[in-house]
């Protein structure tokens, strides 16, 4: 006589599914781990992990400390007023000056001196060496970093105010380019002197003073989740053996 099956076992048998070919549809799950990402994404993720794991010298680690959002917005608002001329604007200005010279006037009578943001690595470095900039902004994501790694030290040596900001692409928008590694502001109009003074004091209090100690410290050395779990497990085992 066959053994009787309980109602619970019968219900379990009926509710169980088979996920083989031609059977039940598998439940939805996050497939991010199984995606074959493009090479450039894999490389930038690996680079990010290496920069966290390995010890990073202070001169490079300081580029992870950027200007805060509100002060950066204040800086870009001011520098947007000093974007370089476009070709059309420059052509119109030169034509205006040429017409003024033809009438016996000077160029200054036709148009005032153009105040613009200075860009180009060699040009800005030369300006810093001559102590001309009133403010220097450096991008935090320049690759290779060796191009700009010396600029903060140079600015401190000659006494030029500087700040490291997020995004070379954002700096590029100031000068009609895709990217810019470093920009400098050498002079401002009389109406913007108060805004510049306010910005410099904000950078001094919110950036220079706050990151004075952090720029001397080494970066990196952050362990991954597996290593942290392994160390915690060893510590627990050591604590248990001491109790015994």
mmCIF file of C-alpha atoms in Angstrom:
data_model
loop_
_atom_site.group_PDB
_atom_site.id
_atom_site.type_symbol
_atom_site.label_atom_id
_atom_site.label_comp_id
_atom_site.label_asym_id
_atom_site.label_seq_id
_atom_site.Cartn_x
_atom_site.Cartn_y
_atom_site.Cartn_z
ATOM 1 C CA UNK A 1 0.000 0.000 0.000
ATOM 2 C CA UNK A 2 1.545 3.370 -1.066
ATOM 3 C CA UNK A 3 2.524 5.791 1.708
ATOM 4 C CA UNK A 4 0.245 8.781 2.163
ATOM 5 C CA UNK A 5 1.790 12.182 1.373
ATOM 6 C CA UNK A 6 1.025 15.064 3.702
ATOM 7 C CA UNK A 7 -0.854 18.115 2.399
ATOM 8 C CA UNK A 8 2.191 20.384 3.154
ATOM 9 C CA UNK A 9 4.527 18.177 1.090
ATOM 10 C CA UNK A 10 1.945 18.048 -1.710
ATOM 11 C CA UNK A 11 1.605 21.870 -1.735
ATOM 12 C CA UNK A 12 5.417 22.259 -1.805
ATOM 13 C CA UNK A 13 5.685 19.870 -4.760
ATOM 14 C CA UNK A 14 2.991 21.748 -6.668
ATOM 15 C CA UNK A 15 4.494 25.216 -5.947
ATOM 16 C CA UNK A 16 8.119 24.272 -6.780
ATOM 17 C CA UNK A 17 9.285 25.416 -10.195
ATOM 18 C CA UNK A 18 11.813 24.111 -12.652
ATOM 19 C CA UNK A 19 13.916 26.742 -14.428
ATOM 20 C CA UNK A 20 15.324 24.461 -17.122
ATOM 21 C CA UNK A 21 14.913 25.051 -20.861
ATOM 22 C CA UNK A 22 11.242 25.320 -21.774
ATOM 23 C CA UNK A 23 10.083 25.569 -18.135
ATOM 24 C CA UNK A 24 9.536 28.449 -15.691
ATOM 25 C CA UNK A 25 10.864 31.973 -16.288
ATOM 26 C CA UNK A 26 13.673 32.948 -13.919
ATOM 27 C CA UNK A 27 13.014 35.776 -11.442
ATOM 28 C CA UNK A 28 14.341 39.252 -12.270
ATOM 29 C CA UNK A 29 17.768 40.038 -10.845
ATOM 30 C CA UNK A 30 20.438 42.714 -11.128
ATOM 31 C CA UNK A 31 22.707 41.724 -14.028
ATOM 32 C CA UNK A 32 25.268 44.539 -13.604
ATOM 33 C CA UNK A 33 27.930 42.050 -12.546
ATOM 34 C CA UNK A 34 27.500 40.099 -15.785
ATOM 35 C CA UNK A 35 27.731 43.077 -18.158
ATOM 36 C CA UNK A 36 30.813 43.198 -20.386
ATOM 37 C CA UNK A 37 31.669 46.878 -20.039
ATOM 38 C CA UNK A 38 33.695 48.750 -22.703
ATOM 39 C CA UNK A 39 37.468 48.817 -22.186
ATOM 40 C CA UNK A 40 37.605 52.538 -21.289
ATOM 41 C CA UNK A 41 35.050 52.050 -18.485
ATOM 42 C CA UNK A 42 36.936 49.034 -17.106
ATOM 43 C CA UNK A 43 40.200 50.998 -17.178
ATOM 44 C CA UNK A 44 38.806 54.044 -15.390
ATOM 45 C CA UNK A 45 37.223 51.826 -12.709
ATOM 46 C CA UNK A 46 40.473 49.908 -12.207
ATOM 47 C CA UNK A 47 42.392 53.192 -12.009
ATOM 48 C CA UNK A 48 39.966 54.488 -9.378
ATOM 49 C CA UNK A 49 40.375 51.314 -7.271
ATOM 50 C CA UNK A 50 44.183 51.437 -7.558
ATOM 51 C CA UNK A 51 44.206 55.084 -6.437
ATOM 52 C CA UNK A 52 42.233 54.014 -3.337
ATOM 53 C CA UNK A 53 44.335 50.935 -2.527
ATOM 54 C CA UNK A 54 47.885 52.199 -3.182
ATOM 55 C CA UNK A 55 49.623 54.870 -1.112
ATOM 56 C CA UNK A 56 49.412 58.229 -2.918
ATOM 57 C CA UNK A 57 52.026 60.975 -2.326
ATOM 58 C CA UNK A 58 50.731 64.240 -0.772
ATOM 59 C CA UNK A 59 51.447 66.266 -3.936
ATOM 60 C CA UNK A 60 48.990 64.058 -5.885
ATOM 61 C CA UNK A 61 46.581 63.290 -3.017
ATOM 62 C CA UNK A 62 45.794 67.022 -2.641
ATOM 63 C CA UNK A 63 43.914 66.905 -5.979
ATOM 64 C CA UNK A 64 41.163 64.873 -4.273
ATOM 65 C CA UNK A 65 40.366 67.912 -2.077
ATOM 66 C CA UNK A 66 38.449 70.347 -4.281
ATOM 67 C CA UNK A 67 36.797 73.713 -3.750
ATOM 68 C CA UNK A 68 33.320 73.425 -2.183
ATOM 69 C CA UNK A 69 30.252 73.722 -4.411
ATOM 70 C CA UNK A 70 29.026 77.191 -3.356
ATOM 71 C CA UNK A 71 32.470 78.853 -3.571
ATOM 72 C CA UNK A 72 33.131 77.160 -6.932
ATOM 73 C CA UNK A 73 29.797 78.495 -8.244
ATOM 74 C CA UNK A 74 30.800 81.981 -7.048
ATOM 75 C CA UNK A 75 34.167 81.663 -8.861
ATOM 76 C CA UNK A 76 32.634 80.475 -12.137
ATOM 77 C CA UNK A 77 29.991 83.218 -11.995
ATOM 78 C CA UNK A 78 32.754 85.847 -11.849
ATOM 79 C CA UNK A 79 34.991 84.208 -14.460
ATOM 80 C CA UNK A 80 32.083 83.813 -16.896
ATOM 81 C CA UNK A 81 32.137 87.613 -17.267
ATOM 82 C CA UNK A 82 35.722 87.384 -18.563
ATOM 83 C CA UNK A 83 35.428 84.722 -21.244
ATOM 84 C CA UNK A 84 37.758 85.331 -24.236
ATOM 85 C CA UNK A 85 36.320 86.934 -27.367
ATOM 86 C CA UNK A 86 34.915 84.757 -30.115
ATOM 87 C CA UNK A 87 36.275 85.227 -33.649
ATOM 88 C CA UNK A 88 33.243 87.298 -34.648
ATOM 89 C CA UNK A 89 33.562 89.567 -31.594
ATOM 90 C CA UNK A 90 37.296 90.067 -32.176
ATOM 91 C CA UNK A 91 36.709 90.886 -35.852
ATOM 92 C CA UNK A 92 34.042 93.467 -34.945
ATOM 93 C CA UNK A 93 36.343 95.068 -32.335
ATOM 94 C CA UNK A 94 39.310 95.294 -34.734
ATOM 95 C CA UNK A 95 37.110 96.837 -37.451
ATOM 96 C CA UNK A 96 35.836 99.385 -34.938
ATOM 97 C CA UNK A 97 39.404 100.238 -33.860
ATOM 98 C CA UNK A 98 40.578 100.519 -37.493
ATOM 99 C CA UNK A 99 37.720 102.922 -38.258
ATOM 100 C CA UNK A 100 38.632 105.021 -35.200
ATOM 101 C CA UNK A 101 42.322 105.190 -36.231
ATOM 102 C CA UNK A 102 41.249 106.226 -39.762
ATOM 103 C CA UNK A 103 39.263 109.123 -38.222
ATOM 104 C CA UNK A 104 42.366 110.275 -36.329
ATOM 105 C CA UNK A 105 41.350 108.820 -32.957
ATOM 106 C CA UNK A 106 43.133 106.205 -30.811
ATOM 107 C CA UNK A 107 42.199 102.538 -30.365
ATOM 108 C CA UNK A 108 41.271 103.203 -26.725
ATOM 109 C CA UNK A 109 38.620 105.707 -27.853
ATOM 110 C CA UNK A 110 36.911 103.035 -29.960
ATOM 111 C CA UNK A 111 36.928 100.174 -27.445
ATOM 112 C CA UNK A 112 38.099 99.614 -23.900
ATOM 113 C CA UNK A 113 40.866 97.162 -22.998
ATOM 114 C CA UNK A 114 39.535 93.564 -23.156
ATOM 115 C CA UNK A 115 39.747 91.787 -19.784
ATOM 116 C CA UNK A 116 39.837 88.023 -20.334
ATOM 117 C CA UNK A 117 40.597 84.762 -18.555
ATOM 118 C CA UNK A 118 44.075 83.477 -19.443
ATOM 119 C CA UNK A 119 44.477 79.805 -20.362
ATOM 120 C CA UNK A 120 47.077 77.432 -21.794
ATOM 121 C CA UNK A 121 49.460 75.633 -19.443
ATOM 122 C CA UNK A 122 52.709 77.319 -20.559
ATOM 123 C CA UNK A 123 51.099 80.762 -20.660
ATOM 124 C CA UNK A 124 49.558 80.459 -17.184
ATOM 125 C CA UNK A 125 52.797 79.082 -15.662
ATOM 126 C CA UNK A 126 54.718 82.051 -17.112
ATOM 127 C CA UNK A 127 52.135 84.439 -15.608
ATOM 128 C CA UNK A 128 52.407 82.741 -12.187
ATOM 129 C CA UNK A 129 56.213 82.983 -12.271
ATOM 130 C CA UNK A 130 55.830 86.736 -12.882
ATOM 131 C CA UNK A 131 53.242 86.983 -10.039
ATOM 132 C CA UNK A 132 50.583 88.452 -12.348
ATOM 133 C CA UNK A 133 47.433 86.337 -11.691
ATOM 134 C CA UNK A 134 44.992 87.403 -8.980
ATOM 135 C CA UNK A 135 43.436 83.917 -9.009
ATOM 136 C CA UNK A 136 44.381 80.531 -10.507
ATOM 137 C CA UNK A 137 41.965 77.593 -10.904
ATOM 138 C CA UNK A 138 43.362 74.083 -11.535
ATOM 139 C CA UNK A 139 41.304 71.063 -12.693
ATOM 140 C CA UNK A 140 41.346 67.966 -10.470
ATOM 141 C CA UNK A 141 41.066 65.356 -13.260
ATOM 142 C CA UNK A 142 44.006 66.214 -15.535
ATOM 143 C CA UNK A 143 45.593 63.139 -17.129
ATOM 144 C CA UNK A 144 48.553 62.768 -16.849
ATOM 145 C CA UNK A 145 48.544 64.556 -13.480
ATOM 146 C CA UNK A 146 52.260 65.421 -13.923
ATOM 147 C CA UNK A 147 51.194 68.318 -16.179
ATOM 148 C CA UNK A 148 49.754 70.308 -13.262
ATOM 149 C CA UNK A 149 51.108 68.607 -10.125
ATOM 150 C CA UNK A 150 53.644 71.399 -9.527
ATOM 151 C CA UNK A 151 51.235 74.343 -9.925
ATOM 152 C CA UNK A 152 49.890 74.433 -6.305
ATOM 153 C CA UNK A 153 53.461 74.483 -4.917
ATOM 154 C CA UNK A 154 54.475 77.192 -7.416
ATOM 155 C CA UNK A 155 51.441 79.322 -6.486
ATOM 156 C CA UNK A 156 52.229 79.023 -2.762
ATOM 157 C CA UNK A 157 55.880 79.925 -3.352
ATOM 158 C CA UNK A 158 55.098 83.158 -5.242
ATOM 159 C CA UNK A 159 52.012 84.004 -3.151
ATOM 160 C CA UNK A 160 49.347 83.646 -5.856
ATOM 161 C CA UNK A 161 45.848 82.561 -4.650
ATOM 162 C CA UNK A 162 44.759 79.254 -6.186
ATOM 163 C CA UNK A 163 42.108 76.550 -5.855
ATOM 164 C CA UNK A 164 41.580 73.060 -7.257
ATOM 165 C CA UNK A 165 38.127 72.668 -8.827
ATOM 166 C CA UNK A 166 36.127 69.737 -10.165
ATOM 167 C CA UNK A 167 36.271 69.041 -13.880
ATOM 168 C CA UNK A 168 38.581 70.155 -16.681
ATOM 169 C CA UNK A 169 35.488 70.222 -18.933
ATOM 170 C CA UNK A 170 33.912 72.869 -16.690
ATOM 171 C CA UNK A 171 37.064 75.000 -16.930
ATOM 172 C CA UNK A 172 36.953 74.508 -20.702
ATOM 173 C CA UNK A 173 33.529 76.177 -20.902
ATOM 174 C CA UNK A 174 35.149 79.406 -19.643
ATOM 175 C CA UNK A 175 37.478 79.617 -22.648
ATOM 176 C CA UNK A 176 35.362 78.126 -25.500
ATOM 177 C CA UNK A 177 37.250 74.803 -25.386
ATOM 178 C CA UNK A 178 36.305 71.192 -24.612
ATOM 179 C CA UNK A 179 38.735 71.078 -21.683
ATOM 180 C CA UNK A 180 41.216 73.338 -19.895
ATOM 181 C CA UNK A 181 43.777 72.169 -17.333
ATOM 182 C CA UNK A 182 44.331 75.553 -15.675
ATOM 183 C CA UNK A 183 42.988 79.108 -16.034
ATOM 184 C CA UNK A 184 44.089 82.404 -14.501
ATOM 185 C CA UNK A 185 42.455 85.776 -13.902
ATOM 186 C CA UNK A 186 44.990 88.613 -14.061
ATOM 187 C CA UNK A 187 42.816 91.720 -13.878
ATOM 188 C CA UNK A 188 39.160 92.687 -13.416
ATOM 189 C CA UNK A 189 37.016 95.701 -14.204
ATOM 190 C CA UNK A 190 36.451 98.296 -11.486
ATOM 191 C CA UNK A 191 32.874 97.073 -10.954
ATOM 192 C CA UNK A 192 34.038 93.516 -10.151
ATOM 193 C CA UNK A 193 36.817 94.341 -7.677
ATOM 194 C CA UNK A 194 34.495 93.870 -4.675
ATOM 195 C CA UNK A 195 33.261 90.510 -6.044
ATOM 196 C CA UNK A 196 36.859 89.346 -6.564
ATOM 197 C CA UNK A 197 37.862 90.422 -3.054
ATOM 198 C CA UNK A 198 34.868 88.523 -1.603
ATOM 199 C CA UNK A 199 35.757 85.425 -3.659
ATOM 200 C CA UNK A 200 39.412 85.467 -2.555
ATOM 201 C CA UNK A 201 38.435 85.714 1.118
ATOM 202 C CA UNK A 202 35.954 82.809 0.649
ATOM 203 C CA UNK A 203 38.681 80.669 -0.980
ATOM 204 C CA UNK A 204 41.083 81.540 1.847
ATOM 205 C CA UNK A 205 38.605 80.488 4.563
ATOM 206 C CA UNK A 206 36.794 77.592 2.806
ATOM 207 C CA UNK A 207 39.706 76.026 0.936
ATOM 208 C CA UNK A 208 43.254 77.179 1.749
ATOM 209 C CA UNK A 209 42.918 77.137 5.550
ATOM 210 C CA UNK A 210 40.788 73.964 5.691
ATOM 211 C CA UNK A 211 43.106 71.896 3.483
ATOM 212 C CA UNK A 212 46.398 73.189 4.902
ATOM 213 C CA UNK A 213 46.980 69.963 6.867
ATOM 214 C CA UNK A 214 45.398 67.538 4.387
ATOM 215 C CA UNK A 215 47.731 68.611 1.570
ATOM 216 C CA UNK A 216 50.676 67.310 3.645
ATOM 217 C CA UNK A 217 49.129 63.872 4.220
ATOM 218 C CA UNK A 218 49.495 60.746 2.126
ATOM 219 C CA UNK A 219 46.391 59.446 0.372
ATOM 220 C CA UNK A 220 45.117 55.986 -0.554
ATOM 221 C CA UNK A 221 45.637 52.911 1.616
ATOM 222 C CA UNK A 222 41.883 52.203 1.754
ATOM 223 C CA UNK A 223 41.178 48.470 2.045
ATOM 224 C CA UNK A 224 38.464 46.671 0.092
ATOM 225 C CA UNK A 225 35.386 45.047 1.681
ATOM 226 C CA UNK A 226 36.905 41.523 1.478
ATOM 227 C CA UNK A 227 40.127 42.589 3.221
ATOM 228 C CA UNK A 228 38.169 44.455 5.913
ATOM 229 C CA UNK A 229 35.975 41.371 6.523
ATOM 230 C CA UNK A 230 39.078 39.139 6.734
ATOM 231 C CA UNK A 231 40.750 41.431 9.299
ATOM 232 C CA UNK A 232 37.546 41.610 11.376
ATOM 233 C CA UNK A 233 37.259 37.804 11.317
ATOM 234 C CA UNK A 234 40.860 37.433 12.555
ATOM 235 C CA UNK A 235 40.203 39.968 15.313
ATOM 236 C CA UNK A 236 37.075 38.044 16.422
ATOM 237 C CA UNK A 237 38.969 34.738 16.485
ATOM 238 C CA UNK A 238 41.824 36.321 18.455
ATOM 239 C CA UNK A 239 39.329 37.748 20.968
ATOM 240 C CA UNK A 240 37.634 34.335 21.356
ATOM 241 C CA UNK A 241 40.958 32.538 21.965
ATOM 242 C CA UNK A 242 41.879 35.094 24.640
ATOM 243 C CA UNK A 243 38.573 34.423 26.439
ATOM 244 C CA UNK A 244 39.314 30.689 26.504
#
